[in-house]
mmCIF file of C-alpha atoms in Angstrom:
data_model
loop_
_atom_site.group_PDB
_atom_site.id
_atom_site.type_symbol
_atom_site.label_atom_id
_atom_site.label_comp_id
_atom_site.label_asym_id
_atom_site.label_seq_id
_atom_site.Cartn_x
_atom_site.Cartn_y
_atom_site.Cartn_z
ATOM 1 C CA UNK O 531 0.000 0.000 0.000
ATOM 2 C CA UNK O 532 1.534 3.229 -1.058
ATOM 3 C CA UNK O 533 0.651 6.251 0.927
ATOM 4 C CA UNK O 534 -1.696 8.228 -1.298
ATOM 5 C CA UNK O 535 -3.694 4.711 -0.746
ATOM 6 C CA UNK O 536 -3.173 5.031 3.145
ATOM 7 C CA UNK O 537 -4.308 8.526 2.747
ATOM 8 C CA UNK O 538 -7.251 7.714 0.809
ATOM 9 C CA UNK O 539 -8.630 5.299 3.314
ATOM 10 C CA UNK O 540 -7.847 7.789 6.178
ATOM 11 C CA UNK O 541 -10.201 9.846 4.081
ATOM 12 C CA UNK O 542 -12.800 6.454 3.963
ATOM 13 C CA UNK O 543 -13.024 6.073 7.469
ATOM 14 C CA UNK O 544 -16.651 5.978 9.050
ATOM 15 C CA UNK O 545 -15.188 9.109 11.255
ATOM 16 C CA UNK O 546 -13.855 11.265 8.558
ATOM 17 C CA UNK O 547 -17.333 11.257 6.616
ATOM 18 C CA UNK O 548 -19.293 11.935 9.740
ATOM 19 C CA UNK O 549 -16.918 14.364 10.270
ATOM 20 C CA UNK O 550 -17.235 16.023 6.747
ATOM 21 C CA UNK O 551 -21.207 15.318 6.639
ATOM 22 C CA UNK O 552 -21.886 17.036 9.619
ATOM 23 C CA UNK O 553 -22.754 20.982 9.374
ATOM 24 C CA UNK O 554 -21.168 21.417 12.932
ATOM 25 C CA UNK O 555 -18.298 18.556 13.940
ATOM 26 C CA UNK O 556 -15.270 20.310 12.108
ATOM 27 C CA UNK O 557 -16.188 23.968 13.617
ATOM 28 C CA UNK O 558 -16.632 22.267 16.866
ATOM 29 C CA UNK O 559 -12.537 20.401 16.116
ATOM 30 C CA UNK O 560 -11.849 23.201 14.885
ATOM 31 C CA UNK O 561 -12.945 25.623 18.496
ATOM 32 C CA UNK O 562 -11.301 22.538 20.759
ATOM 33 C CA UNK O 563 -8.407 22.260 18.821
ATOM 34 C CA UNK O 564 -7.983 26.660 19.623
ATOM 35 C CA UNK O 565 -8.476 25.932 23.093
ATOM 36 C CA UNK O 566 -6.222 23.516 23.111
ATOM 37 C CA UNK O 567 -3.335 24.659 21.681
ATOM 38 C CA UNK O 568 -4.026 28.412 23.918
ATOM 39 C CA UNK O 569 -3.375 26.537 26.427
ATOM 40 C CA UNK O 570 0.009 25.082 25.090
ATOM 41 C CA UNK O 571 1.390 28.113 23.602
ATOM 42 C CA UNK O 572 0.398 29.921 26.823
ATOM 43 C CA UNK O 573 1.809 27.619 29.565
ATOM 44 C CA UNK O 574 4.926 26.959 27.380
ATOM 45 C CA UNK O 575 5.017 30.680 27.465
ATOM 46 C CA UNK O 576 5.313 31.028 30.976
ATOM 47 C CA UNK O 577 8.037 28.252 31.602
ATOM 48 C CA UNK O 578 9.938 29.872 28.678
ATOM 49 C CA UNK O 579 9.447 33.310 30.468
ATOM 50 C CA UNK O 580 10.910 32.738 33.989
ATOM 51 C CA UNK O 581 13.928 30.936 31.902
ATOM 52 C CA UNK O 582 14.211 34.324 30.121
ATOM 53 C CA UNK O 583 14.180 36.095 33.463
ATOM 54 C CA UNK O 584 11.227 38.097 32.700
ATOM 55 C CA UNK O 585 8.738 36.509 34.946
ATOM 56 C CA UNK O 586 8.011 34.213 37.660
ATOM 57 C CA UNK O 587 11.094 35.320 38.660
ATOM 58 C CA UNK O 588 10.958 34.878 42.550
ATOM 59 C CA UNK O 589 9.600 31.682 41.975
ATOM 60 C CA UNK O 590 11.355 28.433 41.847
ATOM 61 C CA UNK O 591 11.987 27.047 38.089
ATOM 62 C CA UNK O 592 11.367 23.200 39.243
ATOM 63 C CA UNK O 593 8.258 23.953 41.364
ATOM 64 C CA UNK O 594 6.798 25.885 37.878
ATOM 65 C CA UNK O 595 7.357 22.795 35.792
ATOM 66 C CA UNK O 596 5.623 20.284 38.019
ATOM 67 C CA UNK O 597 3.280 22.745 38.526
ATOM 68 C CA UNK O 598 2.438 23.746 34.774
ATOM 69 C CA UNK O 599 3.490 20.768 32.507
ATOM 70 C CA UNK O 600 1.109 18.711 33.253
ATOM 71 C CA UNK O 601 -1.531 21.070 31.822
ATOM 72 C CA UNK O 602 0.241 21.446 29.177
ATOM 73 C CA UNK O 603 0.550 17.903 27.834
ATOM 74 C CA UNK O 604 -2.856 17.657 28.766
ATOM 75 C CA UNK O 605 -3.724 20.340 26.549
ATOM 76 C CA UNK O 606 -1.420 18.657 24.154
ATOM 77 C CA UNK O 607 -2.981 15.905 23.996
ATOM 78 C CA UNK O 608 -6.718 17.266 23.456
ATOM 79 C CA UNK O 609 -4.711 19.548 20.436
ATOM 80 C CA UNK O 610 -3.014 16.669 18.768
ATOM 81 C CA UNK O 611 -6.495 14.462 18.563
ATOM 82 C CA UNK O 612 -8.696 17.177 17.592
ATOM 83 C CA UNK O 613 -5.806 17.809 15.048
ATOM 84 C CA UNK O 614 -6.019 14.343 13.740
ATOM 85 C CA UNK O 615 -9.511 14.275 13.342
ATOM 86 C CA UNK O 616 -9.430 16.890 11.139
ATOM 87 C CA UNK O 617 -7.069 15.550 9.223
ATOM 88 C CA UNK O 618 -8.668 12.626 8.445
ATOM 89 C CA UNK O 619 -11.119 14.611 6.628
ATOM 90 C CA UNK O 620 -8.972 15.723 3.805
ATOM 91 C CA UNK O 621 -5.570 13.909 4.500
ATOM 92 C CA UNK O 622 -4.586 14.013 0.836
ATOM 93 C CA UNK O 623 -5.087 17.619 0.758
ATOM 94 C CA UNK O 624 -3.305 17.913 3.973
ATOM 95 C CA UNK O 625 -0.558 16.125 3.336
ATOM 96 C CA UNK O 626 0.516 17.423 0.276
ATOM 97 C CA UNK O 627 -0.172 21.111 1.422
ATOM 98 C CA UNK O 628 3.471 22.833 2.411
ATOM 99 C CA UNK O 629 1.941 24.802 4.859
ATOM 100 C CA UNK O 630 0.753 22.266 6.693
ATOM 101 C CA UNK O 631 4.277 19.803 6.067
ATOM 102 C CA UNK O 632 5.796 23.135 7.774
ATOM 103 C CA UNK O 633 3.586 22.888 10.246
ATOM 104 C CA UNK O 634 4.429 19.239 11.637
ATOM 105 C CA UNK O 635 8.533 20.436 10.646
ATOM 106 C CA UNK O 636 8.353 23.068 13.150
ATOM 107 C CA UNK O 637 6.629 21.265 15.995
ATOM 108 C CA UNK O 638 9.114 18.431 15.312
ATOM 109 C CA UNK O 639 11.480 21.217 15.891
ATOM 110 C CA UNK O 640 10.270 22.416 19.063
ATOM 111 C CA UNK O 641 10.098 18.491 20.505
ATOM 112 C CA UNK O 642 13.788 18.394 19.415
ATOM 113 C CA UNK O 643 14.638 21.801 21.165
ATOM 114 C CA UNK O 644 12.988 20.763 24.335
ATOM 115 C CA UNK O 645 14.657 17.286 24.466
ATOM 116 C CA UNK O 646 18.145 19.401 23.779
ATOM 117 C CA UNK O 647 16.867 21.547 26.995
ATOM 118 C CA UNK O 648 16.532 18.252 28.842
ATOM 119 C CA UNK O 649 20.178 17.139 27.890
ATOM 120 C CA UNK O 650 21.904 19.588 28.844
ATOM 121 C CA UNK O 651 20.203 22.875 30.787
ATOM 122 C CA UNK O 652 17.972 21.322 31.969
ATOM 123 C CA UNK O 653 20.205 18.327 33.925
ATOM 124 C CA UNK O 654 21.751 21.361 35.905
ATOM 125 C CA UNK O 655 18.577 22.718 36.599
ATOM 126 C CA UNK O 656 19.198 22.466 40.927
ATOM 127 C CA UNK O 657 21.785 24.864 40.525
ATOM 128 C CA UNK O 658 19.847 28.124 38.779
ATOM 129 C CA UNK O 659 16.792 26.605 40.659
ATOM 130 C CA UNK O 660 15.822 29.228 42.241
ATOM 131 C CA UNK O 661 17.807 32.184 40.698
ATOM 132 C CA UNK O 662 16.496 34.777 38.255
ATOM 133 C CA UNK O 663 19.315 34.054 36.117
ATOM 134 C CA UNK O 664 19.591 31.151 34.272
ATOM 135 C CA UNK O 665 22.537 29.495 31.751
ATOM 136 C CA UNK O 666 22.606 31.421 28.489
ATOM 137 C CA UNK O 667 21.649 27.758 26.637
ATOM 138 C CA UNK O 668 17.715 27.937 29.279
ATOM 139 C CA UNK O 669 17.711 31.404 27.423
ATOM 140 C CA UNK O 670 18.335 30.430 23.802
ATOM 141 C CA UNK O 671 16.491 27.081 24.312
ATOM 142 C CA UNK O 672 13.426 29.814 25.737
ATOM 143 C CA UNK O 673 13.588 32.081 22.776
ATOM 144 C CA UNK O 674 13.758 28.907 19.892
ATOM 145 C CA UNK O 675 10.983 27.824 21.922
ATOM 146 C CA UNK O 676 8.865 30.992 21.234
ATOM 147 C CA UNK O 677 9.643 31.706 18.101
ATOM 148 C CA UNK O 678 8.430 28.403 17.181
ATOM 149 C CA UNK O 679 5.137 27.913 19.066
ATOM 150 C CA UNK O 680 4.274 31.619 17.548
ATOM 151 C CA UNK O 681 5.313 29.905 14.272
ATOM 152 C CA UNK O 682 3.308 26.654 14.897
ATOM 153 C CA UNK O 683 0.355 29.432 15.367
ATOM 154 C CA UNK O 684 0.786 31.277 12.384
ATOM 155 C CA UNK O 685 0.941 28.198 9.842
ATOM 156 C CA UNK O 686 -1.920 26.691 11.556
ATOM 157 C CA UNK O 687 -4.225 29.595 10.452
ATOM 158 C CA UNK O 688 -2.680 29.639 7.244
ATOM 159 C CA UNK O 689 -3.555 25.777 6.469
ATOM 160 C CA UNK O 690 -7.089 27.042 6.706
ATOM 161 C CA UNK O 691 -6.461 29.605 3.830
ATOM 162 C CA UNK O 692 -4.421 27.317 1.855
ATOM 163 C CA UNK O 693 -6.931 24.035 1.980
ATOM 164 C CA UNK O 694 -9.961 25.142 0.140
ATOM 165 C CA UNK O 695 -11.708 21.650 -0.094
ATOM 166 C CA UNK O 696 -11.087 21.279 3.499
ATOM 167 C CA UNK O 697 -13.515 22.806 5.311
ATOM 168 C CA UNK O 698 -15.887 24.197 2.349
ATOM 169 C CA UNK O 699 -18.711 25.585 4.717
ATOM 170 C CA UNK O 700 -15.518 27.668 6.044
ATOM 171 C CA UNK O 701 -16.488 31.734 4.891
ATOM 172 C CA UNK O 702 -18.712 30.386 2.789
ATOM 173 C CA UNK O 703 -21.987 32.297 4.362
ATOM 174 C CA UNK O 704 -20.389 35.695 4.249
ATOM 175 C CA UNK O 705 -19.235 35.064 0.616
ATOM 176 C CA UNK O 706 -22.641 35.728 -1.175
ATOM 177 C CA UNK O 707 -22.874 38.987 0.573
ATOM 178 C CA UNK O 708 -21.737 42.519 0.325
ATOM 179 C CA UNK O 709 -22.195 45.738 1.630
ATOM 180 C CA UNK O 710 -24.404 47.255 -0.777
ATOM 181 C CA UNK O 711 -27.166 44.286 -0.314
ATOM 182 C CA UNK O 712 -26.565 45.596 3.264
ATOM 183 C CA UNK O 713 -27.187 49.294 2.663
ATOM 184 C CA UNK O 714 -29.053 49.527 -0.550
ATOM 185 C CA UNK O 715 -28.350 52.749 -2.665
ATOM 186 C CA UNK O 716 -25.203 53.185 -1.017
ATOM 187 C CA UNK O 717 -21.685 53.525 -2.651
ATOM 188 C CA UNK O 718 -22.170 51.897 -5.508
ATOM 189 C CA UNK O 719 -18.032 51.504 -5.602
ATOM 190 C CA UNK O 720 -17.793 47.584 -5.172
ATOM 191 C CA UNK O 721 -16.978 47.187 -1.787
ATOM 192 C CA UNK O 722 -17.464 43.514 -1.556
ATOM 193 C CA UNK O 723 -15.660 41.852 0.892
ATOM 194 C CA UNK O 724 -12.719 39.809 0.661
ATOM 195 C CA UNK O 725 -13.596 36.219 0.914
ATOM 196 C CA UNK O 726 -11.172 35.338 3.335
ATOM 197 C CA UNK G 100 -2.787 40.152 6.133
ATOM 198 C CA UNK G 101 -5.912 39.132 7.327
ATOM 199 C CA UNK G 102 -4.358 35.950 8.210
ATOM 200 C CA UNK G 103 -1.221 37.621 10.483
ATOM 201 C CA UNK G 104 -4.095 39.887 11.946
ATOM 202 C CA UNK G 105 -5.580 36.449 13.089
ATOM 203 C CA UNK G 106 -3.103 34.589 13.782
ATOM 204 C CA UNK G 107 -1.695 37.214 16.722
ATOM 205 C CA UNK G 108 -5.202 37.229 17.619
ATOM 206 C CA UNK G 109 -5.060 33.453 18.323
ATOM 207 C CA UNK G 110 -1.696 34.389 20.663
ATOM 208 C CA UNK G 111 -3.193 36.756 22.498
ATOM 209 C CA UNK G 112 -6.279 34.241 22.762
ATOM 210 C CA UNK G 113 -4.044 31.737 24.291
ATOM 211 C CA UNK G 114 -2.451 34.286 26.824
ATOM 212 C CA UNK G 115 -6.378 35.159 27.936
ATOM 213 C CA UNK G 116 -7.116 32.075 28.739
ATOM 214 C CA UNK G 117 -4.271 30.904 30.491
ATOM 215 C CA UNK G 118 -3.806 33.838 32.493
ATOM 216 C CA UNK G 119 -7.662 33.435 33.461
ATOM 217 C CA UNK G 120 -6.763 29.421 33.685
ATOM 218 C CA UNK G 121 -3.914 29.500 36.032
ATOM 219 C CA UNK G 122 -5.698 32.115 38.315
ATOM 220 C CA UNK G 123 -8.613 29.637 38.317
ATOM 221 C CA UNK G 124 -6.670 26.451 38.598
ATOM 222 C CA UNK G 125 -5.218 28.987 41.889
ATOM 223 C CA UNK G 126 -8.452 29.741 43.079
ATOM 224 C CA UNK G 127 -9.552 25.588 43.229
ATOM 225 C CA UNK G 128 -6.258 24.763 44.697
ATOM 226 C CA UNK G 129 -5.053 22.673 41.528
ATOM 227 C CA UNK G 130 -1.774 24.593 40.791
ATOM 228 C CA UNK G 131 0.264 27.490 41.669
ATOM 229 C CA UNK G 132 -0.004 26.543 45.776
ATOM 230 C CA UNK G 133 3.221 28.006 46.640
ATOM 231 C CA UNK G 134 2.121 30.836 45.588
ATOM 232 C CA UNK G 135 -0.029 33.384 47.586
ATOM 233 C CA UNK G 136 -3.195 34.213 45.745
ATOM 234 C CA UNK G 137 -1.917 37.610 45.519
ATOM 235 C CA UNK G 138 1.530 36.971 43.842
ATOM 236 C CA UNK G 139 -0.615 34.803 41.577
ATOM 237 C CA UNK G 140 -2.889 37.452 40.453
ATOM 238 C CA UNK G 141 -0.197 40.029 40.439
ATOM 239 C CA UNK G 142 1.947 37.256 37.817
ATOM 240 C CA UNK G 143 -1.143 36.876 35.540
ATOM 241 C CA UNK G 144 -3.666 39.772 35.877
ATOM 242 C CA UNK G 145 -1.828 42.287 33.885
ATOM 243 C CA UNK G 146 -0.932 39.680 31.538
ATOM 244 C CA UNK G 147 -4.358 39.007 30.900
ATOM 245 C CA UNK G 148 -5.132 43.244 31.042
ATOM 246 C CA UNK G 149 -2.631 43.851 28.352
ATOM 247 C CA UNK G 150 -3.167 40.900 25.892
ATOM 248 C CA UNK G 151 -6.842 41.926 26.173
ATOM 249 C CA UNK G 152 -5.792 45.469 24.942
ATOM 250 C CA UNK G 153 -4.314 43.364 21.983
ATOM 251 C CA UNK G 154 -7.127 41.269 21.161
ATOM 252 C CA UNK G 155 -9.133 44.563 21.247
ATOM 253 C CA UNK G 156 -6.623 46.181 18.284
ATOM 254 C CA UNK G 157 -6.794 42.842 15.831
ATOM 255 C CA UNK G 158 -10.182 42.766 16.846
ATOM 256 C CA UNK G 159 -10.973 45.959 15.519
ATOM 257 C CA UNK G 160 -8.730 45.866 12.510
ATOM 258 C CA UNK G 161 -10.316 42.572 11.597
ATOM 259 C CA UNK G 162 -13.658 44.015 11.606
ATOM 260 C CA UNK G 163 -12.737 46.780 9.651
ATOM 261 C CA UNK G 164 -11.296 44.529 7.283
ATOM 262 C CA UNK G 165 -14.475 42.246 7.057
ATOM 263 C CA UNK G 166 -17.054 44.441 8.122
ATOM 264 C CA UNK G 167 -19.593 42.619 6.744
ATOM 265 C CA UNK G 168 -18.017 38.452 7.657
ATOM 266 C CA UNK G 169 -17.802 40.219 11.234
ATOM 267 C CA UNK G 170 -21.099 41.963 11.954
ATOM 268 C CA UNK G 171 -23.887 40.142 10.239
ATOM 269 C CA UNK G 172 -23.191 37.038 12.683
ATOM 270 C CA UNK G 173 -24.752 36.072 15.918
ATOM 271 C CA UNK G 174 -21.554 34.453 16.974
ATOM 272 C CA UNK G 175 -20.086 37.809 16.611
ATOM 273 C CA UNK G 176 -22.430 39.677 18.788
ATOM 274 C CA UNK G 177 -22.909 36.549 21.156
ATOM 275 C CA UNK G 178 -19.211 36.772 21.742
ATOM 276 C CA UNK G 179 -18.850 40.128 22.568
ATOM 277 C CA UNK G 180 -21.371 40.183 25.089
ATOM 278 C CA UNK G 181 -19.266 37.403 26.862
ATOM 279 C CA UNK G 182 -16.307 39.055 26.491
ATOM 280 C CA UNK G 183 -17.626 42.057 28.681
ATOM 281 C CA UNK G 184 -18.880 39.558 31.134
ATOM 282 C CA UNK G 185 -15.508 37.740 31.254
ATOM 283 C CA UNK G 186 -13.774 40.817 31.750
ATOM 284 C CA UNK G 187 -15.897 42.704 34.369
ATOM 285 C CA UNK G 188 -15.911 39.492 36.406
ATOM 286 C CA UNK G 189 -12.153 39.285 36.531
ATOM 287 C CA UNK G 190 -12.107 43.590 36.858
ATOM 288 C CA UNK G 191 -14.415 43.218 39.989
ATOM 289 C CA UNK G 192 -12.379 39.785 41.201
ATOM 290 C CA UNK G 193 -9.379 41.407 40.851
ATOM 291 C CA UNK G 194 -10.566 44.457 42.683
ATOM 292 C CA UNK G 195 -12.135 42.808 45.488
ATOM 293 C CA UNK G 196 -8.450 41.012 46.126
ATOM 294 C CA UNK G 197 -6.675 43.835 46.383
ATOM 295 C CA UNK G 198 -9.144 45.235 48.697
ATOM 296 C CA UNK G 199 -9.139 42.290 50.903
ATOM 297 C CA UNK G 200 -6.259 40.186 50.717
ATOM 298 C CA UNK G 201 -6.233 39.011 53.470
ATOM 299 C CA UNK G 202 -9.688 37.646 53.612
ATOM 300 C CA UNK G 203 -9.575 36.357 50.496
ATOM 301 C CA UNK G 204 -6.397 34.396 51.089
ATOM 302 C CA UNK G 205 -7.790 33.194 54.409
ATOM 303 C CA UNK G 206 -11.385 32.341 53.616
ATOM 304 C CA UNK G 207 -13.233 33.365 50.929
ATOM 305 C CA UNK G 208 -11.591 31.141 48.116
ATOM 306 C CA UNK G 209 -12.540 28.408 50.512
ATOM 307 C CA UNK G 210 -16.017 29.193 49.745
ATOM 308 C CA UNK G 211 -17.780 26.873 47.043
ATOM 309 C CA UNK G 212 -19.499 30.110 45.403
ATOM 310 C CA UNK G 213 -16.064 31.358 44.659
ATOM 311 C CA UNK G 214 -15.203 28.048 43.386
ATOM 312 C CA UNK G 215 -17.996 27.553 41.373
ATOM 313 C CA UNK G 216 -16.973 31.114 39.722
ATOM 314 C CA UNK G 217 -13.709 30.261 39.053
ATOM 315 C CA UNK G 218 -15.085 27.403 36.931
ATOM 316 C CA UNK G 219 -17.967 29.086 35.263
ATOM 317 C CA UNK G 220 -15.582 32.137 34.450
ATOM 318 C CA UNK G 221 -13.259 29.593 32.767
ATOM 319 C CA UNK G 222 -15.918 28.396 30.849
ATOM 320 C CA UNK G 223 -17.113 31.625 29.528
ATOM 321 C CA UNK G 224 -13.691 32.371 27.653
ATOM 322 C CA UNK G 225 -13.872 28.997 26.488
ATOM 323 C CA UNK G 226 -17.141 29.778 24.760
ATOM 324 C CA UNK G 227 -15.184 33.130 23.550
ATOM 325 C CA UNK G 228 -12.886 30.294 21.939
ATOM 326 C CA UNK G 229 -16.228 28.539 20.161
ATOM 327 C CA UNK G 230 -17.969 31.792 19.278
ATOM 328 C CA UNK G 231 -14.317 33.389 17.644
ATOM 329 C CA UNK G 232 -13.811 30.134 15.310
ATOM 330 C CA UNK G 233 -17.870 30.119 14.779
ATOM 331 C CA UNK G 234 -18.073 33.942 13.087
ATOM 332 C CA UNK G 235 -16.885 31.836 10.385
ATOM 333 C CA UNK G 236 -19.554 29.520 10.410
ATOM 334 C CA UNK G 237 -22.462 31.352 11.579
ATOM 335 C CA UNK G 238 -24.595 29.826 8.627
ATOM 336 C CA UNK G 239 -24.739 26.728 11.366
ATOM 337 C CA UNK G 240 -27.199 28.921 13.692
ATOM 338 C CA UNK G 241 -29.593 28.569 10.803
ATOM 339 C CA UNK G 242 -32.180 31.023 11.140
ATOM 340 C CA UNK G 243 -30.979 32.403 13.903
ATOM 341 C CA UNK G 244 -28.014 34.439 11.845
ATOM 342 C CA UNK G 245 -28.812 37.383 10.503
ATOM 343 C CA UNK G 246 -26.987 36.572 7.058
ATOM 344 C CA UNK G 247 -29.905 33.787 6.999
ATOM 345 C CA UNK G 248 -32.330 36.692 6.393
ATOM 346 C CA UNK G 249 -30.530 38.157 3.748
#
């Protein structure tokens, strides 16, 4: 089985159809999946803060990670399946778009930049415990991990711009619309709204 | 640009709700208990102030971009009113705390009522999540969205 015949029976699946036949599943995905990953990009955010030194600072780095990683993966975990639900709806679409391939790149790349943290960093971690100031590879580690969570963010949004077939109820309402069916008489300078 | 607009909308969403999360998750004893309620608050609550100023901005440019995708929604309008009841419940929270630290550290996030607000305030910004991703779909509210009349 080659993989645009995996792909297509991803797509065949009794869950992807239900998925794509119902009027409300993928917005609801869609909502849980945003949730979701606020919650990552927000509680990665604060670890990646206090290693930064610009918050949390009083507070000791350990006691923040026990305290706050476990909501995270959590929220991982609710991001990643909503994720692959909505995958299965168009997964040859999906797959092939680069947007989405830079997507999964660049949270490969974070995973990799945390488990770097972990090897080295992060093993001296009882030492900086409970200073402000942390080694210059926490800080670097910290601002790779931002840059790429924001990125994960941006792509995300993009795959729905990018994946037409995907999610065709998507700004469809607005689309037969436009300002002067709104206010009739007015400008009569086409002012119709971007699609998306 | 509609898309950047959004996307640092969805940042600022996710610094919301966890500021709002980790205040809550405080407030039922589930994280952040070597912290006072105080330092927690002071950590998170101008977080949450100042990404709400940004959420206002996109906000606004994106509805000037899309007037019409925007406004002619009941997710839209739905949204915003529980936006202002998000926000005025964490305003008078945050308020009251300062007030009364003391008391509030002592007994009143004991009480259930508090509690119970902690999780139904939680719950509102969720719904801010649904109702954000929905303007997009407000066809699903049927004859309930204005655009339905039109």
């Amino acid at each position: 089985m080659n993989i645009s015949e995996v792909l297509k029976s991803i797509e065949n699946t009794d869950i992807a159809s239900s998925i794509r036949d119902s009027l409300f599943l993928f917005p609801m995905l869609e909502s849980v999946h945003v949730m979701g990953l606020a919650l990552v990009f927000g509680t990665i955010a604060i670890i990646d803060l206090r290693l930064l030194g610009l918050a949390s600072t009083h507070r000791p780095f350990r006691s923040m990670t026990s305290d706050i990683l476990k909501w995270t993966w959590m929220a991982f975990t609710i991001t990643f399946l909503t994720g692959a639900l909505m995958f299965t709806t168009n997964a040859t679409v999906y797959f092939h778009n680069p947007v989405f391939q830079a997507k999964m790149a660049v949270l490969l790349l974070a995973g990799i930049n945390m488990g770097i943290f972990e090897l080295t960093s992060g093993r001296t971690r009882r030492q900086w415990d409970t200073s402000a100031s942390t080694p210059v590879a926490a800080k670097t580690a910290a601002v790779i991990s931002l840059v790429l969570w924001i990125s994960v963010i941006f792509l995300g949004r993009w795959i729905g711009f990018t994946t037409t077939r995907t999610s065709p109820k998507e700004e469809a309402a607005p689309s037969e619309l436009n300002l002067d069916d709104l206010f009739p008489g007015a400008a009569d300078d086409s002012t119709t709204p971007n699609k998306k | 640009m509609i898309p950047t607009i959004q996307s640092i909308h969805i940042a600022g969403i996710g610094i919301v709700l966890t500021s709002v999360f980790m205040m809550d998750l405080r407030i039922l004893g589930l994280a952040g208990k070597d912290q006072t309620l105080r330092q927690t608050t002071q950590r998170f609550g101008p977080w949450l102030m100042w990404s709400l100023v940004a959420l206002l901005v996109t906000g606004v440019l994106m509805v000037i971009g899309e007037p019409v995708r925007e406004l002619v929604t009941v997710s839209f309008w739905l949204k915003m009113f529980l936006v202002a009841v998000g926000t005025l419940v964490a305003a008078i929270f945050l308020r009251a705390l300062r007030n009364n630290e003391q008391g509030w550290e002592d007994r009143i996030t004991k009480r259930f009522s508090i509690k119970l607000m902690a999780i139904l305030t939680f719950l509102v910004w969720l719904a801010v999540v649904v109702l954000g991703r929905l303007i997009a779909y407000d066809h699903i509210w049927g004859a309930w969205s204005p655009a339905h009349r039109l």
